[in-house]
Short mmCIF file of C-alpha atoms and ligand atoms in Angstrom, two decimals:
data_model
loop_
_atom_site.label_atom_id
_atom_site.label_comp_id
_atom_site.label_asym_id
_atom_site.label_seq_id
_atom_site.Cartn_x
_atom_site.Cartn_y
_atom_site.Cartn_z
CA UNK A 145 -40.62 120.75 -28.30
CA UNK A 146 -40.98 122.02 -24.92
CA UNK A 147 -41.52 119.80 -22.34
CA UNK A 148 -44.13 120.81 -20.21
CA UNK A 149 -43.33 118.84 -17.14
CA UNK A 150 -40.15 119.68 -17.23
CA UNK A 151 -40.79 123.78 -17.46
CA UNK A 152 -43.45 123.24 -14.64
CA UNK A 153 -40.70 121.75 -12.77
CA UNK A 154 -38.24 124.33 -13.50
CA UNK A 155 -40.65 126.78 -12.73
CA UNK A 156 -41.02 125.28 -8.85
CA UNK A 157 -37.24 125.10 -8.61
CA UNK A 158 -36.82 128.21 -9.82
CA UNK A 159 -39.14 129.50 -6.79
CA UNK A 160 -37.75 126.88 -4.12
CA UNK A 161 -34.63 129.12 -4.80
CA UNK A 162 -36.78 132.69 -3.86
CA UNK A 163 -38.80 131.14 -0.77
CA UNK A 164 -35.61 129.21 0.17
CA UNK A 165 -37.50 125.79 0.76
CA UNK A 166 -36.60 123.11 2.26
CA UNK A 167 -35.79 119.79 0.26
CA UNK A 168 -38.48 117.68 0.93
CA UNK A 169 -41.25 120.45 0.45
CA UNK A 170 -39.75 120.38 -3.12
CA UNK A 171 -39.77 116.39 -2.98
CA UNK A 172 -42.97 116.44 -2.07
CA UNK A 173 -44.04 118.99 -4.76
CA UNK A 174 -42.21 118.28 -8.13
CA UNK A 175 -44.16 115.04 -8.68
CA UNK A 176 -48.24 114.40 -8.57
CA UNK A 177 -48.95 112.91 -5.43
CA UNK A 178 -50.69 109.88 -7.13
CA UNK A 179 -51.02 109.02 -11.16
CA UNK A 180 -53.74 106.78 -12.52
CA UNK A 181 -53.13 105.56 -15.93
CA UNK A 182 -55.69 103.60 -17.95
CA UNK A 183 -56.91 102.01 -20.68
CA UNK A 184 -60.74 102.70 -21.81
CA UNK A 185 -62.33 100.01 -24.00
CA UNK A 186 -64.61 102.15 -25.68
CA UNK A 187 -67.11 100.31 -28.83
CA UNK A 188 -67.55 102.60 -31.69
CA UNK A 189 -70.15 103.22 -33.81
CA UNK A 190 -69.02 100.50 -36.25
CA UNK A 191 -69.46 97.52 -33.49
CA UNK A 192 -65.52 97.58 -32.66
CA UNK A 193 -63.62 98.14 -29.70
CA UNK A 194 -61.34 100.77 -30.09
CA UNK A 195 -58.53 101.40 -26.81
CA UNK A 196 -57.99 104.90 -25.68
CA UNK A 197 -55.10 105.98 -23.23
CA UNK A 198 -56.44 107.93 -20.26
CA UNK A 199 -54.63 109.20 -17.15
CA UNK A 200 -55.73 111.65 -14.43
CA UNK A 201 -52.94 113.40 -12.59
CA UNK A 202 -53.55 114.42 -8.75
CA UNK A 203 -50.74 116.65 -7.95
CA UNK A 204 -51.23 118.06 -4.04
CA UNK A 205 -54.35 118.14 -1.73
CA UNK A 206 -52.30 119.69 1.41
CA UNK A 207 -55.14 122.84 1.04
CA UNK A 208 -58.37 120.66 -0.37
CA UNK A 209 -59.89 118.15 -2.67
CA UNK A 210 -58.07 117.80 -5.64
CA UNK A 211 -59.21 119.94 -8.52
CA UNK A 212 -58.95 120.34 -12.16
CA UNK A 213 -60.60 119.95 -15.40
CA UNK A 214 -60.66 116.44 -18.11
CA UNK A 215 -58.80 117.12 -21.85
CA UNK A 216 -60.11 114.96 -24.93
CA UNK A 217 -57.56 115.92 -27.73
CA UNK A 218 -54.99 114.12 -29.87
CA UNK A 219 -51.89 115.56 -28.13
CA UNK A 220 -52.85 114.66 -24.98
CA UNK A 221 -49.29 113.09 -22.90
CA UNK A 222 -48.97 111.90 -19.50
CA UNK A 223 -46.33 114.68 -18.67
CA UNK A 224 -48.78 117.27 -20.13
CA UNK A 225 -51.48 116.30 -17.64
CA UNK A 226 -48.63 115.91 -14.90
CA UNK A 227 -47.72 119.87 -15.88
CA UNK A 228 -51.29 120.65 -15.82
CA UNK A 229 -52.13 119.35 -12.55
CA UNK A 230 -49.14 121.36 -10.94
CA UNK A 231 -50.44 124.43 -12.52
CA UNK A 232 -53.81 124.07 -11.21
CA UNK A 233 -52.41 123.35 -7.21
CA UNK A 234 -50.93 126.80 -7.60
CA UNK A 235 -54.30 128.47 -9.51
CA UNK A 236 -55.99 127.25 -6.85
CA UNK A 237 -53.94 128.65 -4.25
CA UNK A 238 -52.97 131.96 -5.56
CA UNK A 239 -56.81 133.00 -5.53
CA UNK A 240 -57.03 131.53 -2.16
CA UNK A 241 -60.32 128.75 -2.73
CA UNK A 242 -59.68 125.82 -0.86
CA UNK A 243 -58.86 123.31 -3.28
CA UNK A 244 -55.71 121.34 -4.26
CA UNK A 245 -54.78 120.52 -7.94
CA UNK A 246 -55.79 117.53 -10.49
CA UNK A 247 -55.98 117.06 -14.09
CA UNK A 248 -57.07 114.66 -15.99
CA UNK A 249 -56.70 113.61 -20.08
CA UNK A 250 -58.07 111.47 -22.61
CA UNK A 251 -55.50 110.81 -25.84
CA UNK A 252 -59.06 111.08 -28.67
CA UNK A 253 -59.66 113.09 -31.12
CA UNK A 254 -63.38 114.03 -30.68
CA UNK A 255 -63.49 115.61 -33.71
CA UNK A 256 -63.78 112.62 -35.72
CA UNK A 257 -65.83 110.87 -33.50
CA UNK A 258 -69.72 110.70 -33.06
CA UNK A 259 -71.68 112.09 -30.03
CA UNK A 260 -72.36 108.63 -29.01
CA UNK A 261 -68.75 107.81 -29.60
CA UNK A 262 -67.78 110.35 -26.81
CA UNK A 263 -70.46 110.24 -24.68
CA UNK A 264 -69.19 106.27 -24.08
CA UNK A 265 -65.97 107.26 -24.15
CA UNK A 266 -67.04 110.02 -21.42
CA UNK A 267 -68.51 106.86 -18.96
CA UNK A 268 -66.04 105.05 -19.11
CA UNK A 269 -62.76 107.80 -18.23
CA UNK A 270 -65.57 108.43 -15.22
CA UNK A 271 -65.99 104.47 -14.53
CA UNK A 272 -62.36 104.05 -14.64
CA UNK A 273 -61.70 107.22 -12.32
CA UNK A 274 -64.46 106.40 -9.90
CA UNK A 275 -62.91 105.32 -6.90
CA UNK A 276 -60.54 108.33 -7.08
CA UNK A 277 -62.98 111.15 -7.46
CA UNK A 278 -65.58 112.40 -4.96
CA UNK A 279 -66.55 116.05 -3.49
CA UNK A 280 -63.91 115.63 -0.52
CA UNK A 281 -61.46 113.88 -2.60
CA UNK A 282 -61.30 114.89 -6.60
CA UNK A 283 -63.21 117.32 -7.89
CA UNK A 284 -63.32 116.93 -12.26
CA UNK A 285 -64.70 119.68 -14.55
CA UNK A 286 -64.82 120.33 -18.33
CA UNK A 287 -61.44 121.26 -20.32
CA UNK A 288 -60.45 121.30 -23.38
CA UNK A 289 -62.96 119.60 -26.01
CA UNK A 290 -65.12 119.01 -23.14
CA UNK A 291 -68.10 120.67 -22.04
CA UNK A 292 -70.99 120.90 -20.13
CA UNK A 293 -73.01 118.01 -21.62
CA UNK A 294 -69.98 115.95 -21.10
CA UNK A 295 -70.22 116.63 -17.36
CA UNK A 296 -73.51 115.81 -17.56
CA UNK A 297 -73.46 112.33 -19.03
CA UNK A 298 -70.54 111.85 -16.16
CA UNK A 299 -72.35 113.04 -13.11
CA UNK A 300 -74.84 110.24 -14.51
CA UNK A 301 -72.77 107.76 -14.82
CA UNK A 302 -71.15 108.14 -11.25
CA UNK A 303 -74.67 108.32 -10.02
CA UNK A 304 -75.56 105.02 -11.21
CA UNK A 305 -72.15 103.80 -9.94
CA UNK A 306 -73.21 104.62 -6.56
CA UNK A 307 -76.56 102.93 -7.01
CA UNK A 308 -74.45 99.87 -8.05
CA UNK A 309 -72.23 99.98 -5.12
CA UNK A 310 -75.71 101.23 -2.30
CA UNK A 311 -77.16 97.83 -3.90
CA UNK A 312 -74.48 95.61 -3.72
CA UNK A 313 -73.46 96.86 0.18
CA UNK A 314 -77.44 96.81 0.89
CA UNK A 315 -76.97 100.58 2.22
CA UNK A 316 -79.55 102.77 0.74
CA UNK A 317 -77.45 106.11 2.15
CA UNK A 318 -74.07 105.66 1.05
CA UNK A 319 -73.05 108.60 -0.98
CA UNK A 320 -74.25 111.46 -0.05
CA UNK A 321 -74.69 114.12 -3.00
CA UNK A 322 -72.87 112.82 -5.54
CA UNK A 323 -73.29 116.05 -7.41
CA UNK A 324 -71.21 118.01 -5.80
CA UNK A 325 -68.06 115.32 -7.57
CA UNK A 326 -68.25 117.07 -10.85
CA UNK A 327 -68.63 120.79 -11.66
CA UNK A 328 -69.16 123.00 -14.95
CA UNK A 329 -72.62 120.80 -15.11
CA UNK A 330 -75.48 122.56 -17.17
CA UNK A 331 -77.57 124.57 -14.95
CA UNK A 332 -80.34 121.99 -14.84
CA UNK A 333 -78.37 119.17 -13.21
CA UNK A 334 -76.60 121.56 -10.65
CA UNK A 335 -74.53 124.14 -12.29
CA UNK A 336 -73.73 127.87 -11.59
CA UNK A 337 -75.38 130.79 -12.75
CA UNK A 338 -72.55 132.78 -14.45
CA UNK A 339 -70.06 129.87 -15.23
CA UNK A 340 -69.90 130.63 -18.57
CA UNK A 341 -68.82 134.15 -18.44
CA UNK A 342 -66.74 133.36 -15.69
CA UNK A 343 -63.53 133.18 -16.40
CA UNK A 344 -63.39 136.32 -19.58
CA UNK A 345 -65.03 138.51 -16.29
CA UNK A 346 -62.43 137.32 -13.90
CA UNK A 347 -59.76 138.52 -16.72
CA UNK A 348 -62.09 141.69 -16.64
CA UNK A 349 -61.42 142.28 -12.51
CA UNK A 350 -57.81 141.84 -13.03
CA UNK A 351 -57.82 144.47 -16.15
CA UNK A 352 -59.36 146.94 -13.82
CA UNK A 353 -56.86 146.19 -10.55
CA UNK A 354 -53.85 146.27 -13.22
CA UNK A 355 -55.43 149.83 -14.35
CA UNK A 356 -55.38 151.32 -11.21
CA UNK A 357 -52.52 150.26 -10.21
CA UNK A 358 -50.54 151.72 -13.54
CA UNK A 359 -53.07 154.31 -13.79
CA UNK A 360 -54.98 154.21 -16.85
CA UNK A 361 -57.82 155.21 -17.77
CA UNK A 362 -60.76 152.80 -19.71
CA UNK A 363 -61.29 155.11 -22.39
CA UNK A 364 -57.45 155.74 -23.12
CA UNK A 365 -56.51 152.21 -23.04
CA UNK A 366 -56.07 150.01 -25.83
CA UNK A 367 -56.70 146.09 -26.14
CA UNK A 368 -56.03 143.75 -28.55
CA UNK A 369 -57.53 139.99 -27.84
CA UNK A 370 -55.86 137.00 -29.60
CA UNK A 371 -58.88 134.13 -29.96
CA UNK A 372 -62.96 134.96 -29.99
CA UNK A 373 -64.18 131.89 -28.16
CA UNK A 374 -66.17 131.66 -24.96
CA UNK A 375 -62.79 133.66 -22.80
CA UNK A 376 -61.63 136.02 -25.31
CA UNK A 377 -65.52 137.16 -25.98
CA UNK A 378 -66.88 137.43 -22.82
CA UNK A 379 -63.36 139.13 -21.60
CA UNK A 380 -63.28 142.10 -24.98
CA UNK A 381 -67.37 142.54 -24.10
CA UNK A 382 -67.30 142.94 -20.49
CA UNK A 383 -64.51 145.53 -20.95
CA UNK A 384 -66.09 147.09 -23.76
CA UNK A 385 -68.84 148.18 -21.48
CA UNK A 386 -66.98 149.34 -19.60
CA UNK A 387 -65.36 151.57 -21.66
CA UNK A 388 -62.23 150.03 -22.91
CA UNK A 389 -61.35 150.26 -26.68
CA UNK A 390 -60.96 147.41 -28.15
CA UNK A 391 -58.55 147.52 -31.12
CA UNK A 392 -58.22 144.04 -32.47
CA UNK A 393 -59.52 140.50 -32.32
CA UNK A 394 -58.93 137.46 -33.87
CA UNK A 395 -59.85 133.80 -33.79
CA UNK A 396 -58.38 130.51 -35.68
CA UNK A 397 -59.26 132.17 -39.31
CA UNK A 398 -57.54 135.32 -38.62
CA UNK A 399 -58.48 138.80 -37.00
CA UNK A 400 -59.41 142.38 -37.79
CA UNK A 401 -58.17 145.70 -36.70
CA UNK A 402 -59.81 149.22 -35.98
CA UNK A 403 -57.96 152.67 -36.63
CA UNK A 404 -60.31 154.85 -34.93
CA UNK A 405 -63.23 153.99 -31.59
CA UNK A 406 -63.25 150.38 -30.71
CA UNK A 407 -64.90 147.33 -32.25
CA UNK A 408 -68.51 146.17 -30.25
CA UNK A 409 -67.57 142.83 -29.35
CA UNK A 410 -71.60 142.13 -29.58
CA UNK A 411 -71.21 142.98 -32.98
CA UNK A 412 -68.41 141.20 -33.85
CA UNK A 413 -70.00 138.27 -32.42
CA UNK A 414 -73.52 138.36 -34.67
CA UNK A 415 -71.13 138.77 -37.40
CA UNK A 416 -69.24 135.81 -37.39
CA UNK A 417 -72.61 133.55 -36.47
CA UNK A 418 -73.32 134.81 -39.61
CA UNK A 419 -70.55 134.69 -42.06
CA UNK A 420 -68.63 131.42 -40.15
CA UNK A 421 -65.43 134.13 -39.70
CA UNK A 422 -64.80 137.77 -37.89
CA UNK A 423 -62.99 138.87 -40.87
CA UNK A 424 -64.30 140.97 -43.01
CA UNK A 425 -66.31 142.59 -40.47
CA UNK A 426 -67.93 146.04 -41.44
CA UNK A 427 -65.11 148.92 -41.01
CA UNK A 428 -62.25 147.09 -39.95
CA UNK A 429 -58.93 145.97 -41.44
CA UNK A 430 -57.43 142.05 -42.02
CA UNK A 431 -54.60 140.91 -39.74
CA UNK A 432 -52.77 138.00 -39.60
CA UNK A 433 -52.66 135.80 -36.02
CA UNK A 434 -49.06 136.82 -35.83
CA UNK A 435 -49.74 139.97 -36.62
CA UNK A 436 -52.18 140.84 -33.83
CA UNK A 437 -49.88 140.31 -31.56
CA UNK A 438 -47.29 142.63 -32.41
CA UNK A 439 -49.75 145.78 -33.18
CA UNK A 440 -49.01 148.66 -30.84
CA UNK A 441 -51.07 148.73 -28.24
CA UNK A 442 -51.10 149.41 -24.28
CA UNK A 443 -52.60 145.36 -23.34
CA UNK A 444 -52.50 142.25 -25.11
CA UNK A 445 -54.79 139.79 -24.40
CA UNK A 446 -53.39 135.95 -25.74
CA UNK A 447 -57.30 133.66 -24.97
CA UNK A 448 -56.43 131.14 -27.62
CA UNK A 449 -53.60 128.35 -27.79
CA UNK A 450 -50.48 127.99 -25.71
CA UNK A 451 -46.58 128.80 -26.90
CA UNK A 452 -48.00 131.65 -28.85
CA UNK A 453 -45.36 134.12 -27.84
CA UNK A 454 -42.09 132.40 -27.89
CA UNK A 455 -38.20 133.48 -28.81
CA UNK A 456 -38.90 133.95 -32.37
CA UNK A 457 -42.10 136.95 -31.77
CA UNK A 458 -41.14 138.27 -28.42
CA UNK A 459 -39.00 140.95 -29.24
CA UNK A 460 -41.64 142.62 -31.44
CA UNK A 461 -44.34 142.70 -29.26
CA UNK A 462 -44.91 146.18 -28.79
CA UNK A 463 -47.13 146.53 -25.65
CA UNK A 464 -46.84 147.25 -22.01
CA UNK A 465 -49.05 144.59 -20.34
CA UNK A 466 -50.02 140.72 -21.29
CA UNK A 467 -53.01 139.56 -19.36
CA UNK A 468 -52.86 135.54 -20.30
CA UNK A 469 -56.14 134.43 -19.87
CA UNK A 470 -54.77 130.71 -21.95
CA UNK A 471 -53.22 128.80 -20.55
CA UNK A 472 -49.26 128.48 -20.54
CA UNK A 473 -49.29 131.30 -24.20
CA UNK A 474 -45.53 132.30 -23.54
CA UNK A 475 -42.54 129.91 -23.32
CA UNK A 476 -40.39 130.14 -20.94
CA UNK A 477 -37.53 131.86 -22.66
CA UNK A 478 -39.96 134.48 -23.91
CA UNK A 479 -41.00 135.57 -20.52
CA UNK A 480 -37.34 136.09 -19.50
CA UNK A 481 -37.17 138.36 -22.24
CA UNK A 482 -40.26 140.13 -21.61
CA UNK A 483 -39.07 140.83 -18.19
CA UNK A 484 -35.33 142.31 -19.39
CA UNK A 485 -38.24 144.54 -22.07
CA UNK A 486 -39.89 146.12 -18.77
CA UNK A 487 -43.51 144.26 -19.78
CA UNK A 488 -45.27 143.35 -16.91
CA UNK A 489 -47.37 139.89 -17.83
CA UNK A 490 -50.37 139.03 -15.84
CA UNK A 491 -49.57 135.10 -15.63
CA UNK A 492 -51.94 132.74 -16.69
CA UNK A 493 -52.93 131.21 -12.64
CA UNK A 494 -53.98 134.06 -11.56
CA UNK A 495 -55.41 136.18 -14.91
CA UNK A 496 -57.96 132.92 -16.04
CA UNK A 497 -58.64 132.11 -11.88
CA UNK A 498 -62.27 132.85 -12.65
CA UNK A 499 -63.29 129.55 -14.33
CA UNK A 500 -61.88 127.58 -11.37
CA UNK A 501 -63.10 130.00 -8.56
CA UNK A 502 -66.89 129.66 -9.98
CA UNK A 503 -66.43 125.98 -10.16
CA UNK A 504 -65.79 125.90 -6.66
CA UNK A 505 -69.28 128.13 -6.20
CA UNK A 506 -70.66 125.65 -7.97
CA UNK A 507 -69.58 122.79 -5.48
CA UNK A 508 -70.19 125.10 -2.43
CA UNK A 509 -73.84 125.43 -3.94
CA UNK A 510 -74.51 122.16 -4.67
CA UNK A 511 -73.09 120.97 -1.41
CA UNK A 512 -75.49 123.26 0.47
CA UNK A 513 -77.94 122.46 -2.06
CA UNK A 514 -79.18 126.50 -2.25
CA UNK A 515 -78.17 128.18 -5.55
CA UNK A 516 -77.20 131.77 -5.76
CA UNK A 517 -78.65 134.17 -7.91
CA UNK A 518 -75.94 135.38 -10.93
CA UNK A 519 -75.16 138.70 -9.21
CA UNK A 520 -74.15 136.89 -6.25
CA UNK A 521 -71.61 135.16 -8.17
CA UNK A 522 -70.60 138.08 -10.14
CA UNK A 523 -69.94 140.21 -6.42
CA UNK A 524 -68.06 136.88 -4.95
CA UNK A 525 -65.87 136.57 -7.73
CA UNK A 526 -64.79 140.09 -7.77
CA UNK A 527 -64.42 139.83 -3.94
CA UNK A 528 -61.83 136.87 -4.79
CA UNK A 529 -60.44 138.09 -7.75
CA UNK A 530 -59.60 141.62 -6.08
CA UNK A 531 -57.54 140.06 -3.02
CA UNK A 532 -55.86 137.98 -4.94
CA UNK A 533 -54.50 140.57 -7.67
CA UNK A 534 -53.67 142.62 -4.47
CA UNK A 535 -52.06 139.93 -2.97
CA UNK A 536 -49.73 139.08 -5.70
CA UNK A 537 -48.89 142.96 -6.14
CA UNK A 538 -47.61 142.95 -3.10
CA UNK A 539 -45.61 140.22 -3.46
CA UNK A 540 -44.33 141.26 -6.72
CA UNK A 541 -42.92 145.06 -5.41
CA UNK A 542 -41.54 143.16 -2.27
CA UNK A 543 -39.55 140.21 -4.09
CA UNK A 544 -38.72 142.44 -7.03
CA UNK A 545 -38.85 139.59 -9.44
CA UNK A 546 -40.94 138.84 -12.43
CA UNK A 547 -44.47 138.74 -12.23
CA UNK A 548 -45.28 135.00 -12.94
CA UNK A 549 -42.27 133.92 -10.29
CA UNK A 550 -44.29 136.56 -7.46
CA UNK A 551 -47.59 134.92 -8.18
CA UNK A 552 -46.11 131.21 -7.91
CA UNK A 553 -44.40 132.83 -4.92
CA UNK A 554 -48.07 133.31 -3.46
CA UNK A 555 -49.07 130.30 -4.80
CA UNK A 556 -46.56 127.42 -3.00
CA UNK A 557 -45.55 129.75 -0.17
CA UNK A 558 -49.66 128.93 0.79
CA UNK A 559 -48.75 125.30 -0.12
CA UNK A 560 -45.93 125.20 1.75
CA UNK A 561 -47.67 126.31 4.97
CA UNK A 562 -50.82 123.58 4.72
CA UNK A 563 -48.23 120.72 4.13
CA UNK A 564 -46.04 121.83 7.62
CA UNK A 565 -49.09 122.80 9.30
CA UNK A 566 -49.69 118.39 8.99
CA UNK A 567 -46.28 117.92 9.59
CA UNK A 568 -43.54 120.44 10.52
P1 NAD B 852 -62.74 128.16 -27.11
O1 NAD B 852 -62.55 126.89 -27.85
O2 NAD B 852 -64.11 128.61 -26.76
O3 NAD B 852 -62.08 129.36 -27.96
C1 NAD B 852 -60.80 129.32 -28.48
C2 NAD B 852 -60.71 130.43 -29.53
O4 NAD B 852 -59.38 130.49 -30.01
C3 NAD B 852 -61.61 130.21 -30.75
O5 NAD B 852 -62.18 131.45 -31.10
C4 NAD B 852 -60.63 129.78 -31.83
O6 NAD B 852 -61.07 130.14 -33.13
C5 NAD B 852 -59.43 130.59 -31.42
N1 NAD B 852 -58.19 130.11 -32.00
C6 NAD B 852 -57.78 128.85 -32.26
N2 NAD B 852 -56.58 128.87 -32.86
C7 NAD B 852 -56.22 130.15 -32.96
C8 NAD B 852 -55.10 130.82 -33.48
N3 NAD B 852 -54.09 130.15 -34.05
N4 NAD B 852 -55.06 132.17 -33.39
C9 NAD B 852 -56.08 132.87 -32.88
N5 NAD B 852 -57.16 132.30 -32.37
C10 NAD B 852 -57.24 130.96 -32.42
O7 NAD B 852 -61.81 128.04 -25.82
P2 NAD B 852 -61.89 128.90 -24.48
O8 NAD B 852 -62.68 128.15 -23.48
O9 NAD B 852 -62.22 130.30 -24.82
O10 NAD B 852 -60.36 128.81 -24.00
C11 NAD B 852 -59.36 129.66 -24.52
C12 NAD B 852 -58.11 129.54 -23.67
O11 NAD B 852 -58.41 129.88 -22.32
C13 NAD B 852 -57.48 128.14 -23.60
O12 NAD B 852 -56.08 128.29 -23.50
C14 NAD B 852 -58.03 127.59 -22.32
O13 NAD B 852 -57.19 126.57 -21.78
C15 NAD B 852 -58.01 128.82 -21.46
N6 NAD B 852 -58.90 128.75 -20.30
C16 NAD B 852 -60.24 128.59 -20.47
C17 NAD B 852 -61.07 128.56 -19.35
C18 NAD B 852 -62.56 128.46 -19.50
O14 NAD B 852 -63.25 128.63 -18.50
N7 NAD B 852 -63.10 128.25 -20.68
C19 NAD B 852 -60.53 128.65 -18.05
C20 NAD B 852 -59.14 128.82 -17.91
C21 NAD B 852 -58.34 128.87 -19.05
#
C-alpha cells in the first residue's frame, strides 16, 4: 500500500530539489501546520454511544484561510487527511484563489448508517472543530460521502454555537456571518449558483487550453471518461456540446463503448436513472473498468477512484493526454513511466481546480452577502481556470520536467513567496 503522506512528501522534496529551496521552507512545508485529532461520541439509532475517530488536518495558511473539504468513509487515516491537506495548499495556489490548504476526515462508514445517524455524527465533527474553523481562519466544504445537506446541518450547528457563546459573553454581535465558515451549502442557505457543475466545467476549460495548445480540433478528438458521477457527467456533457466525441464511459458497474459518432452524455444519463446501470445502453458495446482505460484514444479522462493507473496498466494505456479530474488516479511510479511514454498528464490540482475555485465564490458571495447570477460564475471560472493552465504551460516548457512536478512548481514557488514575504 502506498502511503499517501509519504508520496505527498516525496512529491515536495522532489520539487525543493527543482526550485532549490531553502531548508526550513521545506521544514515548514512537509508537515500540517497544526493537527486536531478527536474522538466524536455519537448515539445511534439503537440508544448507544458509538466512538468515531475524527481529525482535521490544516497544512499552510501563508496565502489565506485554510481550505479543504470533510471525508466520511471507512478508510479514512490520519496520514491520508495529512496528504490531502498538502494537496489542497498547492490546488489552491496553482489556480491562484487566496486560500491555504485543510482537510478534514471522519473514520464511518455512512453507508450503513441512518440519516439521523450522520446528521449527529455531522454536529458533532463541527462541535469538535469549532474553535478551529471560521471564514478568516478554516474554511470546510463537502468531500467524499458528504454533501450539501451535510453542510447544511453544519452551518446550523456552528450557528447555534455562536448563539451559545453571544449568550454566555452577553455580546449580541460576536460573529459576524457565520456563513461564510462553510461552503458547498445548498443554494437556499448560501450556496453558489453553478457549484455543482463546477468542477466537470473547470476540467472542460482545461480540455479546451490543452487543445489549443496541441492543436486539435473538438470534432477530431476522442475522449474516453472513467466514472459517470456528478465530475465525469458534467465534464463528457459540457464537452459534448461542444463538439467533442465522446467514445467511452463507465461508472462502478462497468462502461460502454461507441465505434462510430459519440455517445450523448444526456442520454446516457436518462438511461442509467432508468435501468440502475449505463451498460447496455442503446448502440454501444460492454467494456470492462480496466478496459476503458486502455482503448485507443487521443484523452483519457480518470473522474472515479484514486491508484487507478498504476505499474501493472500503465504501459498499455494507449493515449496521448490524461486530464485527472480524481483525485491522486496514478501512482507515483506510473507517472514516471508515463513521462519516459511522451504522455502529457493534466495533474489532478490543477485539472479538478473548479470545485475549490467556486467554493471560494461561494465565500466571496456570502461574505458580501450579493449572489451572482450562474453566468457570472461560469465567465469567472474560465477567467481563473485559463491563467492558471497558461501559467503552468509556461512553467512546464521552461523547467522541461513532467507536467505534475511544473504545476507543483507553480504551486509552492507561490507558497514559498507568501511565507518570506512574513519572514525573509
Ligand atoms: P461521485 O460519487 O458523484 O461519482 C463517482 C463515480 O465513479 C460514480 O459514477 C461511480 O459509479 C464511479 N465509480 C466508482 N468506482 C468505479 C470504478 N471502479 N470504475 C469506474 N467508475 C467507478 O463522485 P464525484 O464527486 O464525481 O468525484 C469523482 C472524483 O473526482 C473523486 O476522485 C473526487 O475526489 C474527485 N473530485 C471531485 C470534486 C467535486 O467537486 N465533486 C472536486 C475535486 C475532485
Amino acid at each position: 500500500m502506498i502511503n499517501p503522506y509519504k508520496s505527498a512528501q516525496e512529491q515536495l522534496f522532489n520539487v525543493g530539489k527543482i526550485l532549490k529551496l531553502e531548508p526550513r521552507i521545506i521544514d515548514k512545508l512537509k508537515s500540517p501546520k497544526n493537527i486536531i485529532k478527536v474522538d466524536l461520541k455519537v448515539k445511534m439509532d439503537s440508544g448507544k454511544i458509538k466512538t468515531f475517530k475524527a481529525f482535521r488536518s490544516q497544512h499552510d495558511d501563508s496565502r489565506g484561510p485554510f481550505k479543504g473539504g470533510i471525508r466520511f468513509h471507512p478508510n479514512v487515516t490520519e496520514d491520508e487527511v495529512k496528504a490531502l491537506s498538502m494537496w489542497m495548499t498547492w490546488k489552491c495556489s496553482v489556480v491562484g484563489i487566496p486560500y491555504g490548504g485543510a482537510k478534514g476526515g471522519v473514520i464511518c462508514n455512512p453507508k450503513k448508517m441512518s440519516q439521523k445517524e450522520i446528521e449527529r455524527l455531522a454536529r458533532s465533527y463541527i462541535r469538535a472543530i469549532s474553535p478551529n474553523i471560521g471564514p478568516w481562519l478554516d474554511v470546510p466544504a463537502p468531500d467524499v460521502n458528504t454533501n450539501p445537506q451535510i453542510m447544511a446541518w453544519m452551518i446550523d450547528e456552528y450557528q447555534k454555537i455562536q448563539k451559545e457563546k453571544r449568550k454566555s459573553l452577553k455580546w449580541s454581535n460576536l460573529g459576524v456571518n457565520p456563513l461564510a465558515t462553510i461552503t458547498g451549502k445548498p443554494l437556499e442557505l448560501g450556496g453558489s449558483q453553478g457549484r455543482t457543475e463546477a468542477t466537470g466545467q473547470g476540467g472542460v476549460f482545461i480540455l479546451q487550453n490543452l487543445a489549443k495548445k496541441l492543436k486539435l480540433k473538438p470534432k477530431e478528438t476522442t475522449i474516453a471518461v472513467q466514472g459517470f458521477g456528478n465530475v465525469g457527467y458534467w465534464f463528457a456533457k459540457l464537452a459534448y456540446d461542444l463538439g467533442y466525441k465522446i467514445k467511452a464511459l463507465s461508472d462502478s458497474q462497468g462502461g460502454i463503448i461507441i465505434e462510430n459518432g459519440s455517445l450523448n452524455p444526456e442520454e446516457v444519463l436518462e438511461f442509467k436513472q432508468k435501468n440502475g446501470s449505463l451498460v447496455n445502453f442503446k448502440g454501444a458495446k460492454k467494456v470492462s473498468n480496466e478496459e476503458l482505460l486502455e482503448i485507443k484514444v487521443d484523452i483519457l479522462v480518470p473522474a472515479a477512484l484514486e491508484n487507478v493507473i498504476d505499474k501493472s496498466n500503465v504501459k498499455k494505456i494507449k493515449v496521448k493526454t490524461i486530464i485527472e479530474l480524481a483525485n491522486g488516479p496514478i501512482t507515483p511510479q506510473a507517472d514516471k513511466i508515463l513521462h519516459q511514454r511522451g504522455i502529457i498528464n493534466i495533474p489532478d490540482i490543477l485539472a479538478n481546480a473548479g470545485g475549490v475555485t467556486v467554493s471560494y465564490f461561494e465565500w466571496v458571495q456570502n461574505l458580501q452577502g450579493y449572489y451572482w447570477e450562474k453566468d457570472e460564475v461560469g465567465k469567472k471560472l474560465k477567467t481563473i481556470m485559463d491563467k492558471a493552465f497558461e501559467e503552468f504551460w509556461d512553467k512546464y516548457k521552461e523547467l522541461k520536467v513532467n507536467p505534475r512536478m511544473a504545476a507543483y512548481a507553480v504551486a509552492v514557488e507561490r507558497v514559498k513567496k507568501a511565507i518570506k514575504l512574513k519572514s525573509s
